[in-house]
JSON list of C-alpha atoms and ligand atoms in Angstrom, two decimals:
[
{"chain": "A", "resi": 1, "resn": "MET", "atom": "CA", "xyz": [-39.57, 112.17, 115.60]},
{"chain": "A", "resi": 2, "resn": "ASN", "atom": "CA", "xyz": [-42.24, 109.58, 115.04]},
{"chain": "A", "resi": 3, "resn": "ARG", "atom": "CA", "xyz": [-43.28, 108.96, 118.62]},
{"chain": "A", "resi": 4, "resn": "LEU", "atom": "CA", "xyz": [-46.67, 107.92, 119.93]},
{"chain": "A", "resi": 5, "resn": "ILE", "atom": "CA", "xyz": [-47.29, 108.15, 123.67]},
{"chain": "A", "resi": 6, "resn": "ILE", "atom": "CA", "xyz": [-50.15, 105.85, 124.64]},
{"chain": "A", "resi": 7, "resn": "ILE", "atom": "CA", "xyz": [-51.86, 106.41, 128.00]},
{"chain": "A", "resi": 8, "resn": "GLY", "atom": "CA", "xyz": [-53.19, 103.12, 129.35]},
{"chain": "A", "resi": 9, "resn": "ALA", "atom": "CA", "xyz": [-50.88, 100.11, 129.37]},
{"chain": "A", "resi": 10, "resn": "GLY", "atom": "CA", "xyz": [-53.51, 97.36, 129.28]},
{"chain": "A", "resi": 11, "resn": "GLY", "atom": "CA", "xyz": [-54.77, 94.92, 126.68]},
{"chain": "A", "resi": 12, "resn": "HIS", "atom": "CA", "xyz": [-56.64, 97.63, 124.79]},
{"chain": "A", "resi": 13, "resn": "GLY", "atom": "CA", "xyz": [-53.48, 99.72, 124.72]},
{"chain": "A", "resi": 14, "resn": "ARG", "atom": "CA", "xyz": [-51.54, 96.82, 123.26]},
{"chain": "A", "resi": 15, "resn": "VAL", "atom": "CA", "xyz": [-54.00, 96.55, 120.37]},
{"chain": "A", "resi": 16, "resn": "VAL", "atom": "CA", "xyz": [-53.78, 100.32, 119.82]},
{"chain": "A", "resi": 17, "resn": "ALA", "atom": "CA", "xyz": [-49.96, 100.09, 119.78]},
{"chain": "A", "resi": 18, "resn": "ASP", "atom": "CA", "xyz": [-50.07, 97.28, 117.25]},
{"chain": "A", "resi": 19, "resn": "ILE", "atom": "CA", "xyz": [-52.24, 99.40, 114.93]},
{"chain": "A", "resi": 20, "resn": "ALA", "atom": "CA", "xyz": [-49.99, 102.43, 115.47]},
{"chain": "A", "resi": 21, "resn": "SER", "atom": "CA", "xyz": [-46.95, 100.41, 114.50]},
{"chain": "A", "resi": 22, "resn": "LEU", "atom": "CA", "xyz": [-48.72, 99.14, 111.36]},
{"chain": "A", "resi": 23, "resn": "ARG", "atom": "CA", "xyz": [-49.50, 102.79, 110.60]},
{"chain": "A", "resi": 24, "resn": "GLY", "atom": "CA", "xyz": [-45.85, 103.82, 110.75]},
{"chain": "A", "resi": 25, "resn": "TYR", "atom": "CA", "xyz": [-45.11, 104.86, 114.33]},
{"chain": "A", "resi": 26, "resn": "THR", "atom": "CA", "xyz": [-41.61, 103.60, 115.13]},
{"chain": "A", "resi": 27, "resn": "ASP", "atom": "CA", "xyz": [-41.20, 104.98, 118.66]},
{"chain": "A", "resi": 28, "resn": "ILE", "atom": "CA", "xyz": [-44.14, 103.82, 120.80]},
{"chain": "A", "resi": 29, "resn": "VAL", "atom": "CA", "xyz": [-44.10, 104.29, 124.58]},
{"chain": "A", "resi": 30, "resn": "PHE", "atom": "CA", "xyz": [-46.73, 103.89, 127.27]},
{"chain": "A", "resi": 31, "resn": "LEU", "atom": "CA", "xyz": [-47.76, 105.86, 130.33]},
{"chain": "A", "resi": 32, "resn": "ASP", "atom": "CA", "xyz": [-49.98, 104.36, 133.01]},
{"chain": "A", "resi": 33, "resn": "ALA", "atom": "CA", "xyz": [-51.50, 105.42, 136.31]},
{"chain": "A", "resi": 34, "resn": "ASP", "atom": "CA", "xyz": [-49.89, 102.31, 137.82]},
{"chain": "A", "resi": 35, "resn": "ALA", "atom": "CA", "xyz": [-46.22, 103.28, 138.21]},
{"chain": "A", "resi": 36, "resn": "SER", "atom": "CA", "xyz": [-45.18, 99.66, 138.81]},
{"chain": "A", "resi": 37, "resn": "LYS", "atom": "CA", "xyz": [-45.81, 98.61, 135.19]},
{"chain": "A", "resi": 38, "resn": "ALA", "atom": "CA", "xyz": [-42.55, 98.30, 133.24]},
{"chain": "A", "resi": 39, "resn": "CYS", "atom": "CA", "xyz": [-43.79, 97.19, 129.85]},
{"chain": "A", "resi": 40, "resn": "CYS", "atom": "CA", "xyz": [-46.88, 96.58, 127.75]},
{"chain": "A", "resi": 41, "resn": "GLY", "atom": "CA", "xyz": [-46.12, 93.76, 125.33]},
{"chain": "A", "resi": 42, "resn": "PRO", "atom": "CA", "xyz": [-42.87, 94.73, 123.60]},
{"chain": "A", "resi": 43, "resn": "TRP", "atom": "CA", "xyz": [-43.33, 98.44, 124.39]},
{"chain": "A", "resi": 44, "resn": "PRO", "atom": "CA", "xyz": [-41.89, 100.19, 127.48]},
{"chain": "A", "resi": 45, "resn": "VAL", "atom": "CA", "xyz": [-43.96, 101.94, 130.14]},
{"chain": "A", "resi": 46, "resn": "VAL", "atom": "CA", "xyz": [-41.89, 105.04, 130.79]},
{"chain": "A", "resi": 47, "resn": "GLY", "atom": "CA", "xyz": [-43.90, 106.76, 133.52]},
{"chain": "A", "resi": 48, "resn": "THR", "atom": "CA", "xyz": [-47.27, 107.89, 134.79]},
{"chain": "A", "resi": 49, "resn": "ASP", "atom": "CA", "xyz": [-50.02, 109.81, 132.98]},
{"chain": "A", "resi": 50, "resn": "ASP", "atom": "CA", "xyz": [-48.83, 113.15, 134.42]},
{"chain": "A", "resi": 51, "resn": "MET", "atom": "CA", "xyz": [-45.69, 112.98, 132.28]},
{"chain": "A", "resi": 52, "resn": "ALA", "atom": "CA", "xyz": [-47.62, 113.34, 129.01]},
{"chain": "A", "resi": 53, "resn": "GLY", "atom": "CA", "xyz": [-47.52, 117.13, 129.31]},
{"chain": "A", "resi": 54, "resn": "SER", "atom": "CA", "xyz": [-43.72, 117.24, 129.33]},
{"chain": "A", "resi": 55, "resn": "MET", "atom": "CA", "xyz": [-43.02, 114.68, 126.59]},
{"chain": "A", "resi": 56, "resn": "ASP", "atom": "CA", "xyz": [-42.81, 115.31, 122.85]},
{"chain": "A", "resi": 57, "resn": "GLY", "atom": "CA", "xyz": [-44.87, 113.20, 120.49]},
{"chain": "A", "resi": 58, "resn": "ASP", "atom": "CA", "xyz": [-48.45, 112.41, 119.50]},
{"chain": "A", "resi": 59, "resn": "LEU", "atom": "CA", "xyz": [-50.80, 111.21, 122.23]},
{"chain": "A", "resi": 60, "resn": "PHE", "atom": "CA", "xyz": [-53.42, 108.48, 122.33]},
{"chain": "A", "resi": 61, "resn": "VAL", "atom": "CA", "xyz": [-55.66, 107.58, 125.26]},
{"chain": "A", "resi": 62, "resn": "ALA", "atom": "CA", "xyz": [-56.23, 103.81, 125.33]},
{"chain": "A", "resi": 63, "resn": "ILE", "atom": "CA", "xyz": [-58.52, 103.49, 128.33]},
{"chain": "A", "resi": 64, "resn": "GLY", "atom": "CA", "xyz": [-61.81, 101.64, 128.07]},
{"chain": "A", "resi": 65, "resn": "ARG", "atom": "CA", "xyz": [-63.82, 103.76, 130.50]},
{"chain": "A", "resi": 66, "resn": "ALA", "atom": "CA", "xyz": [-65.36, 106.66, 128.56]},
{"chain": "A", "resi": 67, "resn": "GLN", "atom": "CA", "xyz": [-65.17, 109.20, 131.39]},
{"chain": "A", "resi": 68, "resn": "HIS", "atom": "CA", "xyz": [-61.44, 108.61, 131.81]},
{"chain": "A", "resi": 69, "resn": "ARG", "atom": "CA", "xyz": [-60.82, 108.75, 128.07]},
{"chain": "A", "resi": 70, "resn": "SER", "atom": "CA", "xyz": [-62.71, 112.00, 127.83]},
{"chain": "A", "resi": 71, "resn": "ALA", "atom": "CA", "xyz": [-61.02, 113.56, 130.90]},
{"chain": "A", "resi": 72, "resn": "LEU", "atom": "CA", "xyz": [-57.52, 112.75, 129.67]},
{"chain": "A", "resi": 73, "resn": "MET", "atom": "CA", "xyz": [-58.17, 113.97, 126.12]},
{"chain": "A", "resi": 74, "resn": "GLN", "atom": "CA", "xyz": [-59.54, 117.22, 127.52]},
{"chain": "A", "resi": 75, "resn": "ARG", "atom": "CA", "xyz": [-56.65, 117.58, 129.96]},
{"chain": "A", "resi": 76, "resn": "PHE", "atom": "CA", "xyz": [-54.14, 117.36, 127.12]},
{"chain": "A", "resi": 77, "resn": "SER", "atom": "CA", "xyz": [-56.20, 119.23, 124.52]},
{"chain": "A", "resi": 78, "resn": "GLY", "atom": "CA", "xyz": [-53.96, 121.14, 122.17]},
{"chain": "A", "resi": 79, "resn": "ARG", "atom": "CA", "xyz": [-51.82, 118.05, 121.61]},
{"chain": "A", "resi": 80, "resn": "ARG", "atom": "CA", "xyz": [-52.15, 115.97, 118.45]},
{"chain": "A", "resi": 81, "resn": "PHE", "atom": "CA", "xyz": [-54.33, 112.87, 118.90]},
{"chain": "A", "resi": 82, "resn": "PRO", "atom": "CA", "xyz": [-54.07, 110.75, 115.74]},
{"chain": "A", "resi": 83, "resn": "THR", "atom": "CA", "xyz": [-56.91, 108.71, 114.28]},
{"chain": "A", "resi": 84, "resn": "LEU", "atom": "CA", "xyz": [-55.71, 105.10, 114.07]},
{"chain": "A", "resi": 85, "resn": "ILE", "atom": "CA", "xyz": [-57.29, 102.79, 111.51]},
{"chain": "A", "resi": 86, "resn": "HIS", "atom": "CA", "xyz": [-56.14, 99.19, 111.16]},
{"chain": "A", "resi": 87, "resn": "PRO", "atom": "CA", "xyz": [-55.17, 98.40, 107.54]},
{"chain": "A", "resi": 88, "resn": "ALA", "atom": "CA", "xyz": [-57.66, 95.51, 107.59]},
{"chain": "A", "resi": 89, "resn": "ALA", "atom": "CA", "xyz": [-60.61, 97.76, 108.50]},
{"chain": "A", "resi": 90, "resn": "THR", "atom": "CA", "xyz": [-62.95, 98.90, 105.72]},
{"chain": "A", "resi": 91, "resn": "VAL", "atom": "CA", "xyz": [-63.89, 102.56, 105.90]},
{"chain": "A", "resi": 92, "resn": "ALA", "atom": "CA", "xyz": [-65.90, 104.28, 103.13]},
{"chain": "A", "resi": 93, "resn": "ALA", "atom": "CA", "xyz": [-64.25, 107.29, 101.54]},
{"chain": "A", "resi": 94, "resn": "ASP", "atom": "CA", "xyz": [-66.72, 109.89, 102.83]},
{"chain": "A", "resi": 95, "resn": "VAL", "atom": "CA", "xyz": [-66.72, 108.77, 106.47]},
{"chain": "A", "resi": 96, "resn": "GLU", "atom": "CA", "xyz": [-65.64, 111.46, 108.96]},
{"chain": "A", "resi": 97, "resn": "ILE", "atom": "CA", "xyz": [-63.67, 110.21, 111.95]},
{"chain": "A", "resi": 98, "resn": "GLY", "atom": "CA", "xyz": [-62.55, 112.34, 114.90]},
{"chain": "A", "resi": 99, "resn": "ASP", "atom": "CA", "xyz": [-59.21, 112.65, 116.64]},
{"chain": "A", "resi": 100, "resn": "GLY", "atom": "CA", "xyz": [-58.06, 110.00, 119.06]},
{"chain": "A", "resi": 101, "resn": "THR", "atom": "CA", "xyz": [-60.42, 107.39, 117.64]},
{"chain": "A", "resi": 102, "resn": "VAL", "atom": "CA", "xyz": [-59.30, 103.83, 116.86]},
{"chain": "A", "resi": 103, "resn": "VAL", "atom": "CA", "xyz": [-60.85, 101.54, 114.24]},
{"chain": "A", "resi": 104, "resn": "MET", "atom": "CA", "xyz": [-59.73, 97.94, 114.71]},
{"chain": "A", "resi": 105, "resn": "ALA", "atom": "CA", "xyz": [-59.17, 95.00, 112.37]},
{"chain": "A", "resi": 106, "resn": "GLY", "atom": "CA", "xyz": [-62.21, 93.70, 110.50]},
{"chain": "A", "resi": 107, "resn": "ALA", "atom": "CA", "xyz": [-64.40, 96.68, 111.35]},
{"chain": "A", "resi": 108, "resn": "VAL", "atom": "CA", "xyz": [-66.59, 98.06, 108.56]},
{"chain": "A", "resi": 109, "resn": "ILE", "atom": "CA", "xyz": [-67.82, 101.67, 108.43]},
{"chain": "A", "resi": 110, "resn": "ASN", "atom": "CA", "xyz": [-70.15, 102.36, 105.54]},
{"chain": "A", "resi": 111, "resn": "PRO", "atom": "CA", "xyz": [-70.85, 105.56, 103.54]},
{"chain": "A", "resi": 112, "resn": "GLY", "atom": "CA", "xyz": [-72.36, 108.58, 105.22]},
{"chain": "A", "resi": 113, "resn": "ALA", "atom": "CA", "xyz": [-71.35, 107.54, 108.74]},
{"chain": "A", "resi": 114, "resn": "SER", "atom": "CA", "xyz": [-69.69, 109.95, 111.13]},
{"chain": "A", "resi": 115, "resn": "ILE", "atom": "CA", "xyz": [-67.59, 108.94, 114.09]},
{"chain": "A", "resi": 116, "resn": "GLY", "atom": "CA", "xyz": [-66.65, 111.35, 116.88]},
{"chain": "A", "resi": 117, "resn": "GLN", "atom": "CA", "xyz": [-63.45, 111.77, 118.82]},
{"chain": "A", "resi": 118, "resn": "GLY", "atom": "CA", "xyz": [-62.07, 109.33, 121.36]},
{"chain": "A", "resi": 119, "resn": "VAL", "atom": "CA", "xyz": [-64.30, 106.57, 119.96]},
{"chain": "A", "resi": 120, "resn": "ILE", "atom": "CA", "xyz": [-63.43, 102.86, 119.89]},
{"chain": "A", "resi": 121, "resn": "ILE", "atom": "CA", "xyz": [-64.70, 100.91, 116.87]},
{"chain": "A", "resi": 122, "resn": "ASN", "atom": "CA", "xyz": [-63.61, 97.49, 118.04]},
{"chain": "A", "resi": 123, "resn": "THR", "atom": "CA", "xyz": [-62.64, 94.31, 116.21]},
{"chain": "A", "resi": 124, "resn": "SER", "atom": "CA", "xyz": [-65.12, 93.05, 113.58]},
{"chain": "A", "resi": 125, "resn": "SER", "atom": "CA", "xyz": [-67.84, 95.51, 114.52]},
{"chain": "A", "resi": 126, "resn": "SER", "atom": "CA", "xyz": [-69.85, 97.38, 111.90]},
{"chain": "A", "resi": 127, "resn": "VAL", "atom": "CA", "xyz": [-71.31, 100.84, 111.60]},
{"chain": "A", "resi": 128, "resn": "ASP", "atom": "CA", "xyz": [-73.64, 101.01, 108.65]},
{"chain": "A", "resi": 129, "resn": "HIS", "atom": "CA", "xyz": [-74.59, 103.84, 106.32]},
{"chain": "A", "resi": 130, "resn": "ASP", "atom": "CA", "xyz": [-75.50, 107.24, 107.76]},
{"chain": "A", "resi": 131, "resn": "CYS", "atom": "CA", "xyz": [-74.90, 106.29, 111.40]},
{"chain": "A", "resi": 132, "resn": "ALA", "atom": "CA", "xyz": [-73.65, 108.95, 113.82]},
{"chain": "A", "resi": 133, "resn": "VAL", "atom": "CA", "xyz": [-71.45, 107.68, 116.64]},
{"chain": "A", "resi": 134, "resn": "HIS", "atom": "CA", "xyz": [-70.75, 110.48, 119.10]},
{"chain": "A", "resi": 135, "resn": "ASP", "atom": "CA", "xyz": [-67.61, 111.22, 121.13]},
{"chain": "A", "resi": 136, "resn": "TYR", "atom": "CA", "xyz": [-66.12, 108.64, 123.55]},
{"chain": "A", "resi": 137, "resn": "THR", "atom": "CA", "xyz": [-68.51, 105.89, 122.58]},
{"chain": "A", "resi": 138, "resn": "HIS", "atom": "CA", "xyz": [-67.31, 102.29, 122.32]},
{"chain": "A", "resi": 139, "resn": "ILE", "atom": "CA", "xyz": [-68.71, 99.90, 119.73]},
{"chain": "A", "resi": 140, "resn": "ALA", "atom": "CA", "xyz": [-67.36, 96.65, 121.19]},
{"chain": "A", "resi": 141, "resn": "VAL", "atom": "CA", "xyz": [-66.10, 93.52, 119.48]},
{"chain": "A", "resi": 142, "resn": "GLY", "atom": "CA", "xyz": [-68.58, 92.17, 116.93]},
{"chain": "A", "resi": 143, "resn": "ALA", "atom": "CA", "xyz": [-71.34, 94.70, 117.65]},
{"chain": "A", "resi": 144, "resn": "HIS", "atom": "CA", "xyz": [-73.42, 95.96, 114.74]},
{"chain": "A", "resi": 145, "resn": "LEU", "atom": "CA", "xyz": [-75.21, 99.24, 114.14]},
{"chain": "A", "resi": 146, "resn": "CYS", "atom": "CA", "xyz": [-77.66, 98.97, 111.24]},
{"chain": "A", "resi": 147, "resn": "GLY", "atom": "CA", "xyz": [-78.25, 101.96, 108.94]},
{"chain": "A", "resi": 148, "resn": "SER", "atom": "CA", "xyz": [-79.02, 105.47, 110.21]},
{"chain": "A", "resi": 149, "resn": "VAL", "atom": "CA", "xyz": [-78.47, 104.72, 113.90]},
{"chain": "A", "resi": 150, "resn": "THR", "atom": "CA", "xyz": [-77.37, 107.50, 116.27]},
{"chain": "A", "resi": 151, "resn": "VAL", "atom": "CA", "xyz": [-75.40, 106.63, 119.39]},
{"chain": "A", "resi": 152, "resn": "GLY", "atom": "CA", "xyz": [-74.93, 109.39, 121.99]},
{"chain": "A", "resi": 153, "resn": "GLU", "atom": "CA", "xyz": [-71.75, 110.39, 123.79]},
{"chain": "A", "resi": 154, "resn": "GLY", "atom": "CA", "xyz": [-69.99, 107.95, 126.09]},
{"chain": "A", "resi": 155, "resn": "THR", "atom": "CA", "xyz": [-72.26, 105.00, 125.38]},
{"chain": "A", "resi": 156, "resn": "TRP", "atom": "CA", "xyz": [-70.90, 101.45, 125.44]},
{"chain": "A", "resi": 157, "resn": "VAL", "atom": "CA", "xyz": [-72.43, 99.08, 122.88]},
{"chain": "A", "resi": 158, "resn": "GLY", "atom": "CA", "xyz": [-71.39, 95.67, 124.25]},
{"chain": "A", "resi": 159, "resn": "ALA", "atom": "CA", "xyz": [-69.85, 92.77, 122.38]},
{"chain": "A", "resi": 160, "resn": "GLY", "atom": "CA", "xyz": [-72.12, 91.29, 119.75]},
{"chain": "A", "resi": 161, "resn": "ALA", "atom": "CA", "xyz": [-74.96, 93.74, 120.42]},
{"chain": "A", "resi": 162, "resn": "ILE", "atom": "CA", "xyz": [-77.19, 94.75, 117.51]},
{"chain": "A", "resi": 163, "resn": "VAL", "atom": "CA", "xyz": [-79.03, 98.04, 117.07]},
{"chain": "A", "resi": 164, "resn": "SER", "atom": "CA", "xyz": [-81.76, 97.96, 114.45]},
{"chain": "A", "resi": 165, "resn": "ASN", "atom": "CA", "xyz": [-81.93, 100.63, 111.76]},
{"chain": "A", "resi": 166, "resn": "ASN", "atom": "CA", "xyz": [-83.14, 104.23, 112.24]},
{"chain": "A", "resi": 167, "resn": "LEU", "atom": "CA", "xyz": [-82.90, 104.12, 116.04]},
{"chain": "A", "resi": 168, "resn": "SER", "atom": "CA", "xyz": [-81.28, 106.51, 118.54]},
{"chain": "A", "resi": 169, "resn": "ILE", "atom": "CA", "xyz": [-79.44, 105.48, 121.68]},
{"chain": "A", "resi": 170, "resn": "CYS", "atom": "CA", "xyz": [-78.94, 108.38, 124.09]},
{"chain": "A", "resi": 171, "resn": "ALA", "atom": "CA", "xyz": [-75.69, 109.36, 125.78]},
{"chain": "A", "resi": 172, "resn": "GLY", "atom": "CA", "xyz": [-74.46, 107.46, 128.82]},
{"chain": "A", "resi": 173, "resn": "CYS", "atom": "CA", "xyz": [-75.91, 104.02, 128.09]},
{"chain": "A", "resi": 174, "resn": "THR", "atom": "CA", "xyz": [-74.43, 100.55, 128.47]},
{"chain": "A", "resi": 175, "resn": "LEU", "atom": "CA", "xyz": [-75.82, 97.87, 126.18]},
{"chain": "A", "resi": 176, "resn": "GLY", "atom": "CA", "xyz": [-74.83, 94.46, 127.53]},
{"chain": "A", "resi": 177, "resn": "ALA", "atom": "CA", "xyz": [-73.16, 91.82, 125.41]},
{"chain": "A", "resi": 178, "resn": "GLY", "atom": "CA", "xyz": [-75.59, 90.31, 122.92]},
{"chain": "A", "resi": 179, "resn": "THR", "atom": "CA", "xyz": [-78.33, 92.90, 123.46]},
{"chain": "A", "resi": 180, "resn": "VAL", "atom": "CA", "xyz": [-80.70, 93.46, 120.55]},
{"chain": "A", "resi": 181, "resn": "VAL", "atom": "CA", "xyz": [-82.16, 96.97, 120.45]},
{"chain": "A", "resi": 182, "resn": "VAL", "atom": "CA", "xyz": [-85.40, 97.31, 118.48]},
{"chain": "A", "resi": 183, "resn": "ARG", "atom": "CA", "xyz": [-86.70, 100.62, 119.91]},
{"chain": "A", "resi": 184, "resn": "SER", "atom": "CA", "xyz": [-84.89, 103.89, 120.49]},
{"chain": "A", "resi": 185, "resn": "ILE", "atom": "CA", "xyz": [-83.47, 104.40, 123.97]},
{"chain": "A", "resi": 186, "resn": "ALA", "atom": "CA", "xyz": [-83.94, 107.87, 125.48]},
{"chain": "A", "resi": 187, "resn": "GLN", "atom": "CA", "xyz": [-82.96, 107.21, 129.12]},
{"chain": "A", "resi": 188, "resn": "PRO", "atom": "CA", "xyz": [-79.37, 106.59, 130.21]},
{"chain": "A", "resi": 189, "resn": "GLY", "atom": "CA", "xyz": [-78.89, 103.23, 131.90]},
{"chain": "A", "resi": 190, "resn": "THR", "atom": "CA", "xyz": [-77.84, 99.62, 131.47]},
{"chain": "A", "resi": 191, "resn": "TYR", "atom": "CA", "xyz": [-79.83, 97.53, 129.01]},
{"chain": "A", "resi": 192, "resn": "ILE", "atom": "CA", "xyz": [-79.63, 93.80, 128.33]},
{"chain": "A", "resi": 193, "resn": "GLY", "atom": "CA", "xyz": [-81.43, 91.05, 126.49]},
{"chain": "A", "resi": 194, "resn": "VAL", "atom": "CA", "xyz": [-83.48, 90.39, 123.39]},
{"chain": "A", "resi": 195, "resn": "PRO", "atom": "CA", "xyz": [-85.27, 92.72, 122.99]},
{"chain": "A", "resi": 196, "resn": "ALA", "atom": "CA", "xyz": [-83.33, 95.16, 125.15]},
{"chain": "A", "resi": 197, "resn": "ARG", "atom": "CA", "xyz": [-84.73, 95.93, 128.61]},
{"chain": "A", "resi": 198, "resn": "LYS", "atom": "CA", "xyz": [-83.41, 98.30, 131.26]},
{"chain": "A", "resi": 199, "resn": "ILE", "atom": "CA", "xyz": [-81.86, 96.72, 134.38]},
{"chain": "A", "resi": 200, "resn": "LYS", "atom": "CA", "xyz": [-80.18, 99.79, 135.96]},
{"chain": "B", "resi": 1, "resn": "COA", "atom": "C1", "xyz": [-74.58, 94.42, 131.00]},
{"chain": "B", "resi": 1, "resn": "COA", "atom": "C2", "xyz": [-73.38, 94.37, 131.91]},
{"chain": "B", "resi": 1, "resn": "COA", "atom": "C3", "xyz": [-72.62, 95.71, 131.81]},
{"chain": "B", "resi": 1, "resn": "COA", "atom": "C4", "xyz": [-73.92, 94.21, 133.32]},
{"chain": "B", "resi": 1, "resn": "COA", "atom": "O1", "xyz": [-72.88, 94.10, 134.21]},
{"chain": "B", "resi": 1, "resn": "COA", "atom": "P1", "xyz": [-73.19, 94.22, 135.78]},
{"chain": "B", "resi": 1, "resn": "COA", "atom": "O2", "xyz": [-73.74, 95.60, 136.03]},
{"chain": "B", "resi": 1, "resn": "COA", "atom": "O3", "xyz": [-71.95, 93.86, 136.52]},
{"chain": "B", "resi": 1, "resn": "COA", "atom": "O4", "xyz": [-74.37, 93.24, 136.02]},
{"chain": "B", "resi": 1, "resn": "COA", "atom": "P2", "xyz": [-74.36, 91.74, 136.60]},
{"chain": "B", "resi": 1, "resn": "COA", "atom": "O5", "xyz": [-73.21, 90.96, 136.05]},
{"chain": "B", "resi": 1, "resn": "COA", "atom": "O6", "xyz": [-74.49, 91.86, 138.09]},
{"chain": "B", "resi": 1, "resn": "COA", "atom": "O7", "xyz": [-75.69, 91.13, 135.99]},
{"chain": "B", "resi": 1, "resn": "COA", "atom": "C5", "xyz": [-76.99, 91.52, 136.42]},
{"chain": "B", "resi": 1, "resn": "COA", "atom": "C6", "xyz": [-77.97, 90.53, 135.85]},
{"chain": "B", "resi": 1, "resn": "COA", "atom": "O8", "xyz": [-78.04, 90.71, 134.42]},
{"chain": "B", "resi": 1, "resn": "COA", "atom": "C7", "xyz": [-77.66, 89.50, 133.75]},
{"chain": "B", "resi": 1, "resn": "COA", "atom": "N1", "xyz": [-76.84, 89.89, 132.61]},
{"chain": "B", "resi": 1, "resn": "COA", "atom": "C8", "xyz": [-75.68, 90.60, 132.66]},
{"chain": "B", "resi": 1, "resn": "COA", "atom": "N2", "xyz": [-75.23, 90.83, 131.44]},
{"chain": "B", "resi": 1, "resn": "COA", "atom": "C9", "xyz": [-76.10, 90.26, 130.59]},
{"chain": "B", "resi": 1, "resn": "COA", "atom": "C10", "xyz": [-76.16, 90.17, 129.18]},
{"chain": "B", "resi": 1, "resn": "COA", "atom": "N3", "xyz": [-75.21, 90.75, 128.42]},
{"chain": "B", "resi": 1, "resn": "COA", "atom": "N4", "xyz": [-77.19, 89.54, 128.62]},
{"chain": "B", "resi": 1, "resn": "COA", "atom": "C11", "xyz": [-78.16, 88.96, 129.39]},
{"chain": "B", "resi": 1, "resn": "COA", "atom": "N5", "xyz": [-78.16, 89.01, 130.74]},
{"chain": "B", "resi": 1, "resn": "COA", "atom": "C12", "xyz": [-77.13, 89.66, 131.34]},
{"chain": "B", "resi": 1, "resn": "COA", "atom": "C13", "xyz": [-76.89, 88.69, 134.79]},
{"chain": "B", "resi": 1, "resn": "COA", "atom": "O9", "xyz": [-76.95, 87.31, 134.52]},
{"chain": "B", "resi": 1, "resn": "COA", "atom": "C14", "xyz": [-77.60, 89.07, 136.05]},
{"chain": "B", "resi": 1, "resn": "COA", "atom": "O10", "xyz": [-78.81, 88.37, 136.11]},
{"chain": "B", "resi": 1, "resn": "COA", "atom": "P3", "xyz": [-79.41, 87.84, 137.52]},
{"chain": "B", "resi": 1, "resn": "COA", "atom": "O11", "xyz": [-79.67, 89.08, 138.33]},
{"chain": "B", "resi": 1, "resn": "COA", "atom": "O12", "xyz": [-80.65, 87.11, 137.12]},
{"chain": "B", "resi": 1, "resn": "COA", "atom": "O13", "xyz": [-78.36, 86.97, 138.13]},
{"chain": "B", "resi": 1, "resn": "COA", "atom": "C15", "xyz": [-72.38, 93.24, 131.55]},
{"chain": "B", "resi": 1, "resn": "COA", "atom": "O14", "xyz": [-72.86, 91.97, 131.94]},
{"chain": "B", "resi": 1, "resn": "COA", "atom": "C16", "xyz": [-72.08, 93.20, 130.06]},
{"chain": "B", "resi": 1, "resn": "COA", "atom": "O15", "xyz": [-72.77, 92.58, 129.25]},
{"chain": "B", "resi": 1, "resn": "COA", "atom": "N6", "xyz": [-70.99, 93.89, 129.69]},
{"chain": "B", "resi": 1, "resn": "COA", "atom": "C17", "xyz": [-70.55, 93.97, 128.33]},
{"chain": "B", "resi": 1, "resn": "COA", "atom": "C18", "xyz": [-69.25, 93.20, 128.16]},
{"chain": "B", "resi": 1, "resn": "COA", "atom": "C19", "xyz": [-68.69, 93.45, 126.81]},
{"chain": "B", "resi": 1, "resn": "COA", "atom": "O16", "xyz": [-69.40, 93.62, 125.86]},
{"chain": "B", "resi": 1, "resn": "COA", "atom": "N7", "xyz": [-67.37, 93.54, 126.70]},
{"chain": "B", "resi": 1, "resn": "COA", "atom": "C20", "xyz": [-66.80, 93.92, 125.43]},
{"chain": "B", "resi": 1, "resn": "COA", "atom": "C21", "xyz": [-65.36, 94.22, 125.53]},
{"chain": "B", "resi": 1, "resn": "COA", "atom": "S1", "xyz": [-64.75, 94.63, 123.95]}
]
């Protein structure tokens, strides 16, 4: 059987399913907390999240919120969570990427980088040489990490944000869309603007 069960029947899930189908999965089904959903694009929604434990197949959690992604991956630990890389992404040969991570079209990950589990490397973003992106982080559409940047667990680097080289962003941060980070961030919170400043 070549089945992928995707938890989270939203727009993000649809992109994940598209990549999975390009990567050879022929039987793709969705589960969602909302039992009223019947389909997600061309793929069926066959039940609620709880059913994942009783169904055969690989699992993928396609939920944007890091805490939910992490909780579901931990709940079903022991199952196989594939790493899904779009054929039009560019990933250097020595890059390590964890389970349940998706790398979308146009993304570039350069040599020496490491990417944790349950991470989203979104469309046309880049992770440059020797970066470390920890578990459940999301590098959003068009965001760029320059060389040797570390991003802690569960952080959201918003669309088009830029993190300058050799900096560290701690766990549990949100960087708003278009934020430019020029100093390391050691306190969890929400940061916006150029240069980045904390608002929450
Ligand atoms: C930073 C962010 C999380 C803040 O959301 P929020 O907590 O709901 O905050 P608000 O929308 O109430 O905004 C608070 C203030 O910050 C400003 N602000 C919000 N986001 C901003 C941004 N990215 N850049 C500059 N200013 C921003 C708002 O204009 C508002 O200013 P005001 O108080 O003067 O009116 C959100 O705006 C954001 O940028 N999210 C990222 C979206 C994204 O990247 N999506 C990618 C999907 S792949």
